[in-house]
Structure formats: C-alpha cells, structure tokens
PDB file of N, CA and C in Angstrom:
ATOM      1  N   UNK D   1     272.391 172.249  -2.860  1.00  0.00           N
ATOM      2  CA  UNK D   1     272.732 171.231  -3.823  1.00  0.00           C
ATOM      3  C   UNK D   1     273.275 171.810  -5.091  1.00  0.00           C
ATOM      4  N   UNK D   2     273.710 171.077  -5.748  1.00  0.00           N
ATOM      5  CA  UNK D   2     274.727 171.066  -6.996  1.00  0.00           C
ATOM      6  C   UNK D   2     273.513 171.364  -8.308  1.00  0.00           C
ATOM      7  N   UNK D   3     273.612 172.021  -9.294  1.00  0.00           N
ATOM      8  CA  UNK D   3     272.669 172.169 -10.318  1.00  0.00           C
ATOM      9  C   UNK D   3     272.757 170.498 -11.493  1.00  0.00           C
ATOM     10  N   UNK D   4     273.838 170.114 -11.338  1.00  0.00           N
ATOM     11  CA  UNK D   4     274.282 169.384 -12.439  1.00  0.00           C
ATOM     12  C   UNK D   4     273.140 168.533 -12.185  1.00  0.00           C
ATOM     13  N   UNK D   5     272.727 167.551 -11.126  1.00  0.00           N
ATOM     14  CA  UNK D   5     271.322 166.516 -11.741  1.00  0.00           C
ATOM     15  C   UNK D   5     270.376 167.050 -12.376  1.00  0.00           C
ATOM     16  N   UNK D   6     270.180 168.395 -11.841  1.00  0.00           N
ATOM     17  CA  UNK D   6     269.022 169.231 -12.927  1.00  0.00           C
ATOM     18  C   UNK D   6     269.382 169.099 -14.376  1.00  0.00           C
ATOM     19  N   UNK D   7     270.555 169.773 -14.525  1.00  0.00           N
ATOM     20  CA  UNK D   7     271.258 169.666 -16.162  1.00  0.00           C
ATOM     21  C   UNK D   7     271.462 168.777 -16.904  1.00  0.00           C
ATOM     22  N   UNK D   8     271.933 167.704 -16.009  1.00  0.00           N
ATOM     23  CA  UNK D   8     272.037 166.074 -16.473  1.00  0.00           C
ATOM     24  C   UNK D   8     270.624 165.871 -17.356  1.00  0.00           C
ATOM     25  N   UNK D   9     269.918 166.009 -16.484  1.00  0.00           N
ATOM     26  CA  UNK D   9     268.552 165.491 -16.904  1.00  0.00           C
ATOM     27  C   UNK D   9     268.157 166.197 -17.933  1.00  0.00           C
ATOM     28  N   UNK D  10     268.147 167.191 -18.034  1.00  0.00           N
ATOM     29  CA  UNK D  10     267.696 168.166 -19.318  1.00  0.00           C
ATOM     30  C   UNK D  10     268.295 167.679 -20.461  1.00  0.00           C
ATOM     31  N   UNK D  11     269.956 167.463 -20.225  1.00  0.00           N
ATOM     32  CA  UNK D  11     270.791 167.200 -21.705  1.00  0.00           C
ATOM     33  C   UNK D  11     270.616 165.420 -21.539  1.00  0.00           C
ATOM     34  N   UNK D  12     270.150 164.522 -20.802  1.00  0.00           N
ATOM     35  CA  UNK D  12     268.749 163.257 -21.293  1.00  0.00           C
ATOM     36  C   UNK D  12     268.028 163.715 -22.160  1.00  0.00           C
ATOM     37  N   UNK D  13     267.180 164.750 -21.621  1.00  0.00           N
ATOM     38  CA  UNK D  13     265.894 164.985 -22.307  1.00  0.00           C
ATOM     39  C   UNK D  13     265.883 165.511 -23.680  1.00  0.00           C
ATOM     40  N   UNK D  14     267.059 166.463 -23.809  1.00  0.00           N
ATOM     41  CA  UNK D  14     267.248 166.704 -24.964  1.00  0.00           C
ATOM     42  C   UNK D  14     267.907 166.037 -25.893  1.00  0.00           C
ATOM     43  N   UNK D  15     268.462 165.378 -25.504  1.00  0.00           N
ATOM     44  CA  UNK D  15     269.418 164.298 -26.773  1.00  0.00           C
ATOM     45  C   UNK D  15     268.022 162.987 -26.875  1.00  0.00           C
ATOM     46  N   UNK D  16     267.668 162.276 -25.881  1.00  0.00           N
ATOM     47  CA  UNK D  16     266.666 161.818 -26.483  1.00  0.00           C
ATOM     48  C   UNK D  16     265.431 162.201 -27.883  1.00  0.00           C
ATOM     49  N   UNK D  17     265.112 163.530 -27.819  1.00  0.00           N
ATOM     50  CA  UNK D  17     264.296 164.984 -28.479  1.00  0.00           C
ATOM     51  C   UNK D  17     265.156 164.573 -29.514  1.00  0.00           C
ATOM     52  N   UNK D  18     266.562 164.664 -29.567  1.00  0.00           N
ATOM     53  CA  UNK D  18     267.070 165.217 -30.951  1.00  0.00           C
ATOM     54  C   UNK D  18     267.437 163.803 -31.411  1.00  0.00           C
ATOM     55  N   UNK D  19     267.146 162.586 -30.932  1.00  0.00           N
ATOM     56  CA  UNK D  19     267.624 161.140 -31.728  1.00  0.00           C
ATOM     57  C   UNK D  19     266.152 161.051 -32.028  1.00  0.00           C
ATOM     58  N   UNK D  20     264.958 160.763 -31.252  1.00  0.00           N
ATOM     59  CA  UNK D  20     263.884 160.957 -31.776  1.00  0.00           C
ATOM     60  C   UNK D  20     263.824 162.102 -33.021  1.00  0.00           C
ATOM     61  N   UNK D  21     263.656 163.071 -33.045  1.00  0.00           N
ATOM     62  CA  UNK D  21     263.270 163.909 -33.996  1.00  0.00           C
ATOM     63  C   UNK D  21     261.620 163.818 -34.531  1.00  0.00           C
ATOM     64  N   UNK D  22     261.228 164.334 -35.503  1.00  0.00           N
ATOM     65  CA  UNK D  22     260.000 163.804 -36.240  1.00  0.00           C
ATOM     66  C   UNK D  22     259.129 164.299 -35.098  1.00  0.00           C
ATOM     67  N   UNK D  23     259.402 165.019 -34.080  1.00  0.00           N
ATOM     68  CA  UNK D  23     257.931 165.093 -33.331  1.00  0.00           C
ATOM     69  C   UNK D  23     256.885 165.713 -33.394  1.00  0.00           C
ATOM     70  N   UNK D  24     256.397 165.052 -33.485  1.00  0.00           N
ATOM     71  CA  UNK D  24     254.719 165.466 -34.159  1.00  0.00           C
ATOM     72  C   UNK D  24     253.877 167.124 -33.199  1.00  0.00           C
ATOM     73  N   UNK D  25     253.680 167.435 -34.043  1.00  0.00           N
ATOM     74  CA  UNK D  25     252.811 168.970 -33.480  1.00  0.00           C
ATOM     75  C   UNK D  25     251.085 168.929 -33.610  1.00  0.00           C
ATOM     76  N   UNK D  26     250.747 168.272 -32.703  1.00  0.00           N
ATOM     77  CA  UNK D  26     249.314 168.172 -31.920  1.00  0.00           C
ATOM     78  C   UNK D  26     248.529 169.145 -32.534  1.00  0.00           C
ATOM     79  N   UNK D  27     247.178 169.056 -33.602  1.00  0.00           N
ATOM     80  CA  UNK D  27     246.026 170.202 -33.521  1.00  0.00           C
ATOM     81  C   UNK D  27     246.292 171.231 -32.284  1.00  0.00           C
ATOM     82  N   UNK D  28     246.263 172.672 -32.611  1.00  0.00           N
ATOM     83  CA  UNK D  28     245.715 173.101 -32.182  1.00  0.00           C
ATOM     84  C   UNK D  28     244.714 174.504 -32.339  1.00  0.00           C
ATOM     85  N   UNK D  29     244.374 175.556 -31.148  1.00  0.00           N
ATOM     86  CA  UNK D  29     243.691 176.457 -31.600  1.00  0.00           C
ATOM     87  C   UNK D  29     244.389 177.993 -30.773  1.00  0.00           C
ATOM     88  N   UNK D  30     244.471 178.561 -31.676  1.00  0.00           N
ATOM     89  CA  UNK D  30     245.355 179.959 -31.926  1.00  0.00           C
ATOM     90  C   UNK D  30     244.300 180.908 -30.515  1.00  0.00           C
ATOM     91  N   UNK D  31     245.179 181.694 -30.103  1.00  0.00           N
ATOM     92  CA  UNK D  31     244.728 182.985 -29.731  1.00  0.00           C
ATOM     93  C   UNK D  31     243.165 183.897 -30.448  1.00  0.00           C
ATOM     94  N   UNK D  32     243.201 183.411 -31.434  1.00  0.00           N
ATOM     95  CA  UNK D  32     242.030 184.006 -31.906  1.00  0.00           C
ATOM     96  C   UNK D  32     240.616 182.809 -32.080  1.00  0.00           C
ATOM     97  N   UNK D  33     240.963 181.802 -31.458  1.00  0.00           N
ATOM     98  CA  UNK D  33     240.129 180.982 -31.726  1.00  0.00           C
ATOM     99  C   UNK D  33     240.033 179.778 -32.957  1.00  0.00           C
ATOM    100  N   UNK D  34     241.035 180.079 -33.768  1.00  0.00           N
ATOM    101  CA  UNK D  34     241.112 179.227 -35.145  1.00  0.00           C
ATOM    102  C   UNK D  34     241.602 178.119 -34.956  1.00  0.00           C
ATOM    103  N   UNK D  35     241.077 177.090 -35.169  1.00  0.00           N
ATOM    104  CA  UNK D  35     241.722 175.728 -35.374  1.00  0.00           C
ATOM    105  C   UNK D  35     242.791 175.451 -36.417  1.00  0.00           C
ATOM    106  N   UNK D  36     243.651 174.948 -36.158  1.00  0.00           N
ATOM    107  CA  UNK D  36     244.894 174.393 -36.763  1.00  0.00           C
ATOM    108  C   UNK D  36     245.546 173.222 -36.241  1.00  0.00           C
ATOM    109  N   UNK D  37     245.266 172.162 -37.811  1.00  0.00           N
ATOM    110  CA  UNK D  37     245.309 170.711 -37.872  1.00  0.00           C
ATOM    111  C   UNK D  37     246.890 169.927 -37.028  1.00  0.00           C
ATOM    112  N   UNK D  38     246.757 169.035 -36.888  1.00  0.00           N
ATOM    113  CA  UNK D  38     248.084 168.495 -36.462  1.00  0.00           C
ATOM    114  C   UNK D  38     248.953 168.641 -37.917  1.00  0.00           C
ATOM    115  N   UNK D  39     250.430 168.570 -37.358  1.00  0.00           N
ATOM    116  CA  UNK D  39     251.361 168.223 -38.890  1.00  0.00           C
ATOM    117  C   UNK D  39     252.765 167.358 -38.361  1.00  0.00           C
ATOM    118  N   UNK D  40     253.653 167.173 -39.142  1.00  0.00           N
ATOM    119  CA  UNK D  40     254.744 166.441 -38.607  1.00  0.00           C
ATOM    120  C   UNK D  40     256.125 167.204 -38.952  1.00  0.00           C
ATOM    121  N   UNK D  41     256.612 166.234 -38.190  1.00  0.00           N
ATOM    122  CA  UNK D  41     258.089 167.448 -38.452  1.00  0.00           C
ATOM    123  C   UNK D  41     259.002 166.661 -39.016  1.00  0.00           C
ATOM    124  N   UNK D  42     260.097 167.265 -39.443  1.00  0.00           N
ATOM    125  CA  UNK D  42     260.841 166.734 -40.354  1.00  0.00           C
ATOM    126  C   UNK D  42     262.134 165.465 -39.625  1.00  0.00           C
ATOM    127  N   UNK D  43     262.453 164.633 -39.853  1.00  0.00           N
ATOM    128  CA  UNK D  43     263.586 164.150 -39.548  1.00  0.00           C
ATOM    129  C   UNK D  43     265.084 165.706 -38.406  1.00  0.00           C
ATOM    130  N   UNK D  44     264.794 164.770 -36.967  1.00  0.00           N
ATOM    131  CA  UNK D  44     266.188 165.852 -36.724  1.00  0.00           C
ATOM    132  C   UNK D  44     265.172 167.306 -36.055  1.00  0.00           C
ATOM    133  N   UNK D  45     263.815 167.414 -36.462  1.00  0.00           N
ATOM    134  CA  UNK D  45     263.324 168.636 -35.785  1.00  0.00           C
ATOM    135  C   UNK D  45     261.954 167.910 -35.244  1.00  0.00           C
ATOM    136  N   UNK D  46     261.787 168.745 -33.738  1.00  0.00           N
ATOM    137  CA  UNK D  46     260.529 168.892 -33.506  1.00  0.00           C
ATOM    138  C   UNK D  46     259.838 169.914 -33.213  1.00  0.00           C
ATOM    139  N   UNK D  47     258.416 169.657 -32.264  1.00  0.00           N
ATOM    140  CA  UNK D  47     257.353 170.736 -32.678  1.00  0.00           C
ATOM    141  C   UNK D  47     257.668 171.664 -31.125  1.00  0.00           C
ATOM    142  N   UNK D  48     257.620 172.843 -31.671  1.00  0.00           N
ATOM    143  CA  UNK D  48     258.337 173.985 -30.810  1.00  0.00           C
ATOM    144  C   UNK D  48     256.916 175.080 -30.647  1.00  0.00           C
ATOM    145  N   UNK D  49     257.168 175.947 -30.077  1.00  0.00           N
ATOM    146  CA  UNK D  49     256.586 177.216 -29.671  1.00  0.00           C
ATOM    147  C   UNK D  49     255.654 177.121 -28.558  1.00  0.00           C
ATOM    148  N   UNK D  50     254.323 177.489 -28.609  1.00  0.00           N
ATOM    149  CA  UNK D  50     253.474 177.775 -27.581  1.00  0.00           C
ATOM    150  C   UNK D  50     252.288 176.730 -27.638  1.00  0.00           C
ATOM    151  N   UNK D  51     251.296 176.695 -27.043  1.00  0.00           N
ATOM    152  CA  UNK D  51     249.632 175.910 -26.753  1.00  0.00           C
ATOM    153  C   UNK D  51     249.169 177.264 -27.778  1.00  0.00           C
ATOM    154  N   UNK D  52     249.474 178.083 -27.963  1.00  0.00           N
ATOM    155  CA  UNK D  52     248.414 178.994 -29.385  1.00  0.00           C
ATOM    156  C   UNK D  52     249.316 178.985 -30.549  1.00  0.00           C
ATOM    157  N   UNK D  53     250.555 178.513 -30.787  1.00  0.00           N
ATOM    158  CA  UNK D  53     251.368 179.113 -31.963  1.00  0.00           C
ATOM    159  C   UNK D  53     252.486 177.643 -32.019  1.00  0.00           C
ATOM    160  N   UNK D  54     252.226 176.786 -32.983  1.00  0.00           N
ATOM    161  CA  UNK D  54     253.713 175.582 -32.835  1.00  0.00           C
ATOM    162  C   UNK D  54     254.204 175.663 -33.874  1.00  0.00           C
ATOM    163  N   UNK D  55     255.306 175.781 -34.474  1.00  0.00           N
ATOM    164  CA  UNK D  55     255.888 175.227 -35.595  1.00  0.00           C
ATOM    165  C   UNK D  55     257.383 174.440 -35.356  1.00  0.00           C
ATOM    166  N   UNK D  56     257.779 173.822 -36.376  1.00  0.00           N
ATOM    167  CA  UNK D  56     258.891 172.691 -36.287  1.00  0.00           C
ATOM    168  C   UNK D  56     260.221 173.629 -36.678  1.00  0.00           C
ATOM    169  N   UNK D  57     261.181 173.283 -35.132  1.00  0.00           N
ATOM    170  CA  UNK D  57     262.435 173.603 -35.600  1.00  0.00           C
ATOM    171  C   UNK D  57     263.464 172.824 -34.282  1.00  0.00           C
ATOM    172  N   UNK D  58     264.578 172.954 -34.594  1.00  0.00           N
ATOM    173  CA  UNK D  58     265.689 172.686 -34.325  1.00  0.00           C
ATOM    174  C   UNK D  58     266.140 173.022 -32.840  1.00  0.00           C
ATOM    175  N   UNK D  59     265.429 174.041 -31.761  1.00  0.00           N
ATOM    176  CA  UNK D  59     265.854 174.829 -30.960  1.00  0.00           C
ATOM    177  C   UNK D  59     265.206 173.905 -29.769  1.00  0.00           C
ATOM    178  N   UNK D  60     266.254 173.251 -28.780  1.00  0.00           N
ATOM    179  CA  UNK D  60     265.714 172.288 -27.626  1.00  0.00           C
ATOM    180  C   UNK D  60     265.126 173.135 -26.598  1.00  0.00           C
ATOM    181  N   UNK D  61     265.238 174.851 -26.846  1.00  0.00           N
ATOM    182  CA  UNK D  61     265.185 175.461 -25.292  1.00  0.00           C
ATOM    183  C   UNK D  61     263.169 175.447 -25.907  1.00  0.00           C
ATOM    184  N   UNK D  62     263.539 174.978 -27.330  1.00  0.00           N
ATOM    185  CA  UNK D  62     261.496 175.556 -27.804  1.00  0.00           C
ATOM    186  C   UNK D  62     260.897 174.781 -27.902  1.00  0.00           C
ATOM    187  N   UNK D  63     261.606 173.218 -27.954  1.00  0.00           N
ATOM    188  CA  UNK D  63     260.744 171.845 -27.468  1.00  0.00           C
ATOM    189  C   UNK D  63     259.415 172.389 -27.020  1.00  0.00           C
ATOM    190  N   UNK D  64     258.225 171.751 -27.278  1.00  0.00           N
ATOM    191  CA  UNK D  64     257.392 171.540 -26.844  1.00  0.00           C
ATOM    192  C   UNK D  64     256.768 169.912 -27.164  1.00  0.00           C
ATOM    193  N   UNK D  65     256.688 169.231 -26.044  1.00  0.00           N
ATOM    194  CA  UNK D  65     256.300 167.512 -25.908  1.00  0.00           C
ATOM    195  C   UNK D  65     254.864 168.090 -26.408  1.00  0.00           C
ATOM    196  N   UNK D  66     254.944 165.976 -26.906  1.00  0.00           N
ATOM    197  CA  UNK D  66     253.293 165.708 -26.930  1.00  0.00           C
ATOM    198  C   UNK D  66     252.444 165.948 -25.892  1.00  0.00           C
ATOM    199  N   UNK D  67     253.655 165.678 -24.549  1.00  0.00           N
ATOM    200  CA  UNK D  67     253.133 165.689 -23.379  1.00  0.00           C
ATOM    201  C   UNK D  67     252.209 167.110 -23.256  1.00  0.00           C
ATOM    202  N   UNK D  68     253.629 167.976 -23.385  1.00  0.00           N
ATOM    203  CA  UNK D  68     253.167 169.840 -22.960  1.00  0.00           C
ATOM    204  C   UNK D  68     251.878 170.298 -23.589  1.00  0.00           C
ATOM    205  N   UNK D  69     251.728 169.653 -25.471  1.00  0.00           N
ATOM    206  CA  UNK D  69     250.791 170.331 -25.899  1.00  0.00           C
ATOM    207  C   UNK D  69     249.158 169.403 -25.560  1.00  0.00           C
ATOM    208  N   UNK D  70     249.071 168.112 -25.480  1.00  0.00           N
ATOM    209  CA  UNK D  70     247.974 167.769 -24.775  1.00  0.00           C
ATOM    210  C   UNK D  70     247.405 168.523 -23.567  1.00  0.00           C
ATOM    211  N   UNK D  71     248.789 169.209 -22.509  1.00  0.00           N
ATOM    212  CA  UNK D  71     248.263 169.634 -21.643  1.00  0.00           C
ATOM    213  C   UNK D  71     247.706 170.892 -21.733  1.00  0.00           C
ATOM    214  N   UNK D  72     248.103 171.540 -23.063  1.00  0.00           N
ATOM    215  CA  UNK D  72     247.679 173.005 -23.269  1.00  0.00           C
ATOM    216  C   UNK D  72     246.218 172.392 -23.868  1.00  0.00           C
ATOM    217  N   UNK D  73     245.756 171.605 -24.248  1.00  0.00           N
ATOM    218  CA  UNK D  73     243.967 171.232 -24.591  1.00  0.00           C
ATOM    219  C   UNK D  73     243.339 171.144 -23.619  1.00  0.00           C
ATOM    220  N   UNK D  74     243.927 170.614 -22.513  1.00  0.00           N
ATOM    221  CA  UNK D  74     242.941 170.564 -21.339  1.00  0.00           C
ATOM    222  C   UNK D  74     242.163 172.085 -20.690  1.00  0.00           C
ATOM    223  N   UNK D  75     243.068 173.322 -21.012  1.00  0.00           N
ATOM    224  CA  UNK D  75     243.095 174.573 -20.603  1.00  0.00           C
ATOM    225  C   UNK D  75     242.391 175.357 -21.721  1.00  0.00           C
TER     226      UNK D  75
END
C-alpha cells in the first residue's frame, strides 16, 4: 500500500493541533520523582516533549496529546 492515508492523517492531525493551539500540558512527575503542576500554552503552541519532561512549543513532530500524557500517568 501507498503511505499517503498514513500522511493524510497525520497532516489532519496536525493542522487540527495547530488551529486548536492552547494545549494544555497535564501535571506531571519528572524522572527524579518531582511533581510538576499542569500549565497552558500559549495561543498557536502546544504541550510537547516526554511523560517526564513537557514544555510548550511550536514543533508537530513534539506534540504530545492530552490523550498521550494521561497515558504516561497510568505507567
């Protein structure tokens, strides 16, 4: 098969991400154990990086959903 429905769907997912914006970055707790509060992101950016490390930027490949980081609490 052809890659493009894969891609299709991604550049959905990401243009949705970037008209939304503002996405919120979920509490969480670091590699060392430290808690760190939820925060919000700015208009145009959301909450990026890892389940131990998030901060807000611009980069769709560093998306991280509400979805992804709830699922990093369960673990």
């Amino acid at each position: 098969g052809s890659g493009w429905p894969l891609a299709g769907t991604l550049l959905v997912a990401v243009a949705a991400s970037l008209v939304a914006g503002g996405e919120d970055c979920l509490w969480y707790v670091d590699r060392n154990g430290s808690w760190h509060p939820g925060f919000d992101c700015e208009f145009l950016t959301f909450c990026c990086g890892t389940c131990h490390q998030r901060y807000c930027c611009r980069d769709p490949l560093r998306l991280l959903t509400e979805r992804q980081q709830r699922h990093c609490l369960a673990f």
